[in-house]
JSON list of C-alpha atoms and ligand atoms in Angstrom, two decimals:
[
{"chain": "A", "resi": 148, "resn": "MET", "atom": "CA", "xyz": [-9.18, -6.12, -17.33]},
{"chain": "A", "resi": 149, "resn": "GLY", "atom": "CA", "xyz": [-6.95, -8.69, -19.18]},
{"chain": "A", "resi": 150, "resn": "ILE", "atom": "CA", "xyz": [-4.50, -11.42, -17.59]},
{"chain": "A", "resi": 151, "resn": "VAL", "atom": "CA", "xyz": [-2.71, -10.35, -14.40]},
{"chain": "A", "resi": 152, "resn": "TYR", "atom": "CA", "xyz": [0.89, -11.69, -14.82]},
{"chain": "A", "resi": 153, "resn": "LYS", "atom": "CA", "xyz": [1.91, -11.79, -11.40]},
{"chain": "A", "resi": 154, "resn": "LYS", "atom": "CA", "xyz": [5.27, -10.70, -10.60]},
{"chain": "A", "resi": 155, "resn": "TYR", "atom": "CA", "xyz": [7.85, -12.04, -8.25]},
{"chain": "A", "resi": 156, "resn": "LEU", "atom": "CA", "xyz": [10.44, -10.10, -5.41]},
{"chain": "A", "resi": 157, "resn": "THR", "atom": "CA", "xyz": [13.47, -10.67, -5.01]},
{"chain": "A", "resi": 158, "resn": "GLY", "atom": "CA", "xyz": [15.46, -9.61, -1.41]},
{"chain": "A", "resi": 159, "resn": "GLU", "atom": "CA", "xyz": [16.24, -9.93, 1.94]},
{"chain": "A", "resi": 160, "resn": "LYS", "atom": "CA", "xyz": [12.86, -9.62, 2.98]},
{"chain": "A", "resi": 161, "resn": "VAL", "atom": "CA", "xyz": [9.44, -9.26, 0.82]},
{"chain": "A", "resi": 162, "resn": "LEU", "atom": "CA", "xyz": [5.86, -8.79, 2.38]},
{"chain": "A", "resi": 163, "resn": "THR", "atom": "CA", "xyz": [2.73, -10.16, 0.76]},
{"chain": "A", "resi": 164, "resn": "CYS", "atom": "CA", "xyz": [-0.17, -11.16, 0.87]},
{"chain": "A", "resi": 165, "resn": "ASN", "atom": "CA", "xyz": [-1.26, -12.40, 3.94]},
{"chain": "A", "resi": 166, "resn": "ASN", "atom": "CA", "xyz": [-4.48, -13.98, 2.40]},
{"chain": "A", "resi": 167, "resn": "CYS", "atom": "CA", "xyz": [-2.63, -15.66, -1.04]},
{"chain": "A", "resi": 168, "resn": "LYS", "atom": "CA", "xyz": [0.90, -14.61, -0.39]},
{"chain": "A", "resi": 169, "resn": "THR", "atom": "CA", "xyz": [1.27, -12.28, -3.40]},
{"chain": "A", "resi": 170, "resn": "HIS", "atom": "CA", "xyz": [4.64, -10.10, -3.38]},
{"chain": "A", "resi": 171, "resn": "PHE", "atom": "CA", "xyz": [3.53, -6.70, -2.96]},
{"chain": "A", "resi": 172, "resn": "ALA", "atom": "CA", "xyz": [7.21, -4.91, -2.20]},
{"chain": "A", "resi": 173, "resn": "THR", "atom": "CA", "xyz": [10.35, -5.86, -0.34]},
{"chain": "A", "resi": 174, "resn": "CYS", "atom": "CA", "xyz": [11.14, -4.22, 3.52]},
{"chain": "A", "resi": 175, "resn": "ASP", "atom": "CA", "xyz": [14.07, -2.28, 1.47]},
{"chain": "A", "resi": 176, "resn": "SER", "atom": "CA", "xyz": [11.74, 0.06, -0.15]},
{"chain": "A", "resi": 177, "resn": "ILE", "atom": "CA", "xyz": [9.27, 1.14, 2.66]},
{"chain": "A", "resi": 178, "resn": "ILE", "atom": "CA", "xyz": [9.62, 4.92, 3.20]},
{"chain": "A", "resi": 179, "resn": "SER", "atom": "CA", "xyz": [8.20, 5.85, 6.67]},
{"chain": "A", "resi": 180, "resn": "LYS", "atom": "CA", "xyz": [7.10, 2.89, 8.80]},
{"chain": "A", "resi": 181, "resn": "ASN", "atom": "CA", "xyz": [5.39, 5.53, 11.10]},
{"chain": "A", "resi": 182, "resn": "PHE", "atom": "CA", "xyz": [1.77, 5.71, 9.55]},
{"chain": "A", "resi": 183, "resn": "HIS", "atom": "CA", "xyz": [-1.84, 4.31, 10.66]},
{"chain": "A", "resi": 184, "resn": "GLY", "atom": "CA", "xyz": [-4.09, 2.38, 8.63]},
{"chain": "A", "resi": 185, "resn": "GLN", "atom": "CA", "xyz": [-7.67, 1.37, 9.45]},
{"chain": "A", "resi": 186, "resn": "ASN", "atom": "CA", "xyz": [-6.20, -1.69, 11.79]},
{"chain": "A", "resi": 187, "resn": "GLY", "atom": "CA", "xyz": [-3.32, -0.63, 13.20]},
{"chain": "A", "resi": 188, "resn": "ARG", "atom": "CA", "xyz": [0.35, 0.59, 11.83]},
{"chain": "A", "resi": 189, "resn": "ALA", "atom": "CA", "xyz": [0.67, 0.78, 8.18]},
{"chain": "A", "resi": 190, "resn": "PHE", "atom": "CA", "xyz": [3.77, 1.33, 5.46]},
{"chain": "A", "resi": 191, "resn": "LEU", "atom": "CA", "xyz": [4.86, 3.63, 3.53]},
{"chain": "A", "resi": 192, "resn": "PHE", "atom": "CA", "xyz": [5.88, 2.65, -0.30]},
{"chain": "A", "resi": 193, "resn": "SER", "atom": "CA", "xyz": [6.85, 4.45, -3.60]},
{"chain": "A", "resi": 194, "resn": "ASN", "atom": "CA", "xyz": [5.52, 1.45, -5.52]},
{"chain": "A", "resi": 195, "resn": "VAL", "atom": "CA", "xyz": [3.87, -1.53, -4.97]},
{"chain": "A", "resi": 196, "resn": "ILE", "atom": "CA", "xyz": [3.11, -4.81, -6.82]},
{"chain": "A", "resi": 197, "resn": "ASN", "atom": "CA", "xyz": [0.69, -7.46, -8.01]},
{"chain": "A", "resi": 198, "resn": "VAL", "atom": "CA", "xyz": [-2.18, -4.64, -7.19]},
{"chain": "A", "resi": 199, "resn": "TYR", "atom": "CA", "xyz": [-4.94, -2.78, -8.81]},
{"chain": "A", "resi": 200, "resn": "THR", "atom": "CA", "xyz": [-6.92, 0.58, -7.47]},
{"chain": "A", "resi": 201, "resn": "GLY", "atom": "CA", "xyz": [-10.34, 1.07, -6.62]},
{"chain": "A", "resi": 202, "resn": "ASP", "atom": "CA", "xyz": [-12.23, 3.83, -7.34]},
{"chain": "A", "resi": 203, "resn": "ALA", "atom": "CA", "xyz": [-10.89, 7.54, -6.28]},
{"chain": "A", "resi": 204, "resn": "GLU", "atom": "CA", "xyz": [-12.55, 8.81, -2.71]},
{"chain": "A", "resi": 205, "resn": "ASP", "atom": "CA", "xyz": [-12.06, 11.72, -0.91]},
{"chain": "A", "resi": 206, "resn": "ARG", "atom": "CA", "xyz": [-10.99, 10.66, 2.87]},
{"chain": "A", "resi": 207, "resn": "LEU", "atom": "CA", "xyz": [-10.46, 12.76, 5.34]},
{"chain": "A", "resi": 208, "resn": "MET", "atom": "CA", "xyz": [-7.17, 11.90, 7.86]},
{"chain": "A", "resi": 209, "resn": "ARG", "atom": "CA", "xyz": [-6.08, 12.82, 10.89]},
{"chain": "A", "resi": 210, "resn": "THR", "atom": "CA", "xyz": [-3.09, 14.24, 8.73]},
{"chain": "A", "resi": 211, "resn": "GLY", "atom": "CA", "xyz": [-6.23, 16.10, 6.71]},
{"chain": "A", "resi": 212, "resn": "GLN", "atom": "CA", "xyz": [-7.98, 15.85, 3.35]},
{"chain": "A", "resi": 213, "resn": "HIS", "atom": "CA", "xyz": [-7.06, 13.42, 1.10]},
{"chain": "A", "resi": 214, "resn": "THR", "atom": "CA", "xyz": [-8.38, 11.68, -2.62]},
{"chain": "A", "resi": 215, "resn": "VAL", "atom": "CA", "xyz": [-7.05, 8.37, -2.27]},
{"chain": "A", "resi": 216, "resn": "GLN", "atom": "CA", "xyz": [-7.59, 4.97, -3.98]},
{"chain": "A", "resi": 217, "resn": "ASP", "atom": "CA", "xyz": [-8.22, 1.86, -2.56]},
{"chain": "A", "resi": 218, "resn": "ILE", "atom": "CA", "xyz": [-5.69, -0.56, -3.01]},
{"chain": "A", "resi": 219, "resn": "HIS", "atom": "CA", "xyz": [-6.86, -4.59, -4.11]},
{"chain": "A", "resi": 220, "resn": "CYS", "atom": "CA", "xyz": [-4.03, -7.21, -4.35]},
{"chain": "A", "resi": 221, "resn": "ALA", "atom": "CA", "xyz": [-4.50, -8.57, -7.83]},
{"chain": "A", "resi": 222, "resn": "GLU", "atom": "CA", "xyz": [-4.50, -12.46, -7.38]},
{"chain": "A", "resi": 223, "resn": "CYS", "atom": "CA", "xyz": [-7.67, -12.73, -3.91]},
{"chain": "A", "resi": 224, "resn": "SER", "atom": "CA", "xyz": [-9.20, -8.90, -4.40]},
{"chain": "A", "resi": 225, "resn": "THR", "atom": "CA", "xyz": [-8.25, -8.33, -0.36]},
{"chain": "A", "resi": 226, "resn": "VAL", "atom": "CA", "xyz": [-8.21, -4.56, 0.15]},
{"chain": "A", "resi": 227, "resn": "VAL", "atom": "CA", "xyz": [-4.33, -4.04, 1.42]},
{"chain": "A", "resi": 228, "resn": "GLY", "atom": "CA", "xyz": [-4.36, -0.27, 2.01]},
{"chain": "A", "resi": 229, "resn": "TRP", "atom": "CA", "xyz": [-4.60, 2.31, -0.27]},
{"chain": "A", "resi": 230, "resn": "LYS", "atom": "CA", "xyz": [-2.74, 5.20, -2.57]},
{"chain": "A", "resi": 231, "resn": "TYR", "atom": "CA", "xyz": [-2.86, 8.72, -2.16]},
{"chain": "A", "resi": 232, "resn": "LEU", "atom": "CA", "xyz": [-3.64, 10.42, -5.67]},
{"chain": "A", "resi": 233, "resn": "VAL", "atom": "CA", "xyz": [-4.14, 13.98, -4.18]},
{"chain": "A", "resi": 234, "resn": "ALA", "atom": "CA", "xyz": [-2.91, 16.22, -0.51]},
{"chain": "A", "resi": 235, "resn": "TYR", "atom": "CA", "xyz": [-4.49, 18.92, -0.11]},
{"chain": "A", "resi": 236, "resn": "GLU", "atom": "CA", "xyz": [-1.58, 20.08, 2.66]},
{"chain": "A", "resi": 237, "resn": "GLN", "atom": "CA", "xyz": [1.23, 21.54, 1.55]},
{"chain": "A", "resi": 238, "resn": "SER", "atom": "CA", "xyz": [2.94, 19.55, 3.90]},
{"chain": "A", "resi": 239, "resn": "GLU", "atom": "CA", "xyz": [1.67, 16.04, 3.26]},
{"chain": "A", "resi": 240, "resn": "ARG", "atom": "CA", "xyz": [2.14, 16.65, -0.40]},
{"chain": "A", "resi": 241, "resn": "TYR", "atom": "CA", "xyz": [5.31, 14.38, -0.26]},
{"chain": "A", "resi": 242, "resn": "LYS", "atom": "CA", "xyz": [2.78, 11.32, 0.03]},
{"chain": "A", "resi": 243, "resn": "GLU", "atom": "CA", "xyz": [0.73, 12.17, -3.77]},
{"chain": "A", "resi": 244, "resn": "GLY", "atom": "CA", "xyz": [1.59, 9.10, -6.05]},
{"chain": "A", "resi": 245, "resn": "ARG", "atom": "CA", "xyz": [2.73, 6.64, -2.80]},
{"chain": "A", "resi": 246, "resn": "PHE", "atom": "CA", "xyz": [1.07, 3.53, -1.16]},
{"chain": "A", "resi": 247, "resn": "ILE", "atom": "CA", "xyz": [-0.11, 2.11, 2.05]},
{"chain": "A", "resi": 248, "resn": "LEU", "atom": "CA", "xyz": [-0.64, -1.09, 3.14]},
{"chain": "A", "resi": 249, "resn": "GLU", "atom": "CA", "xyz": [-1.53, -2.10, 5.81]},
{"chain": "A", "resi": 250, "resn": "ARG", "atom": "CA", "xyz": [0.47, -4.14, 8.81]},
{"chain": "A", "resi": 251, "resn": "THR", "atom": "CA", "xyz": [-1.93, -6.22, 9.65]},
{"chain": "A", "resi": 252, "resn": "LEU", "atom": "CA", "xyz": [-2.91, -7.34, 6.32]},
{"chain": "A", "resi": 253, "resn": "LEU", "atom": "CA", "xyz": [0.68, -8.28, 5.41]},
{"chain": "A", "resi": 254, "resn": "HIS", "atom": "CA", "xyz": [3.03, -11.04, 5.46]},
{"chain": "A", "resi": 255, "resn": "TYR", "atom": "CA", "xyz": [7.24, -11.44, 5.58]},
{"chain": "A", "resi": 256, "resn": "THR", "atom": "CA", "xyz": [8.72, -13.45, 3.31]},
{"chain": "A", "resi": 257, "resn": "SER", "atom": "CA", "xyz": [12.71, -14.41, 3.46]},
{"chain": "A", "resi": 258, "resn": "THR", "atom": "CA", "xyz": [13.92, -14.87, -0.25]},
{"chain": "B", "resi": 477, "resn": "ZN", "atom": "ZN1", "xyz": [-3.93, -11.54, -1.91]}
]
């Protein structure tokens, strides 16, 4: 992997890494707050920045079988959520290609 150029967001509220304050997404871009992560509440996004993905693996979640990749903060490598690659249930297909960030691993910043 080459040099990672950090990008910065502007908006009412920016969600950042709780550990190193790298920008991930704006509050405006949250699709749903009704998700559950390993540590409680989690948010669904269409896109997040300054992250890299881990290996794809199958996981059985409460909404069925999914193929996912962990997503890591590009700065400090903390696992902050996951990306949905494949949802096997028809009703869950809308999540494919989208990202989950765990609420407890995020920090809110106003810009
Ligand atoms: Zn970080």
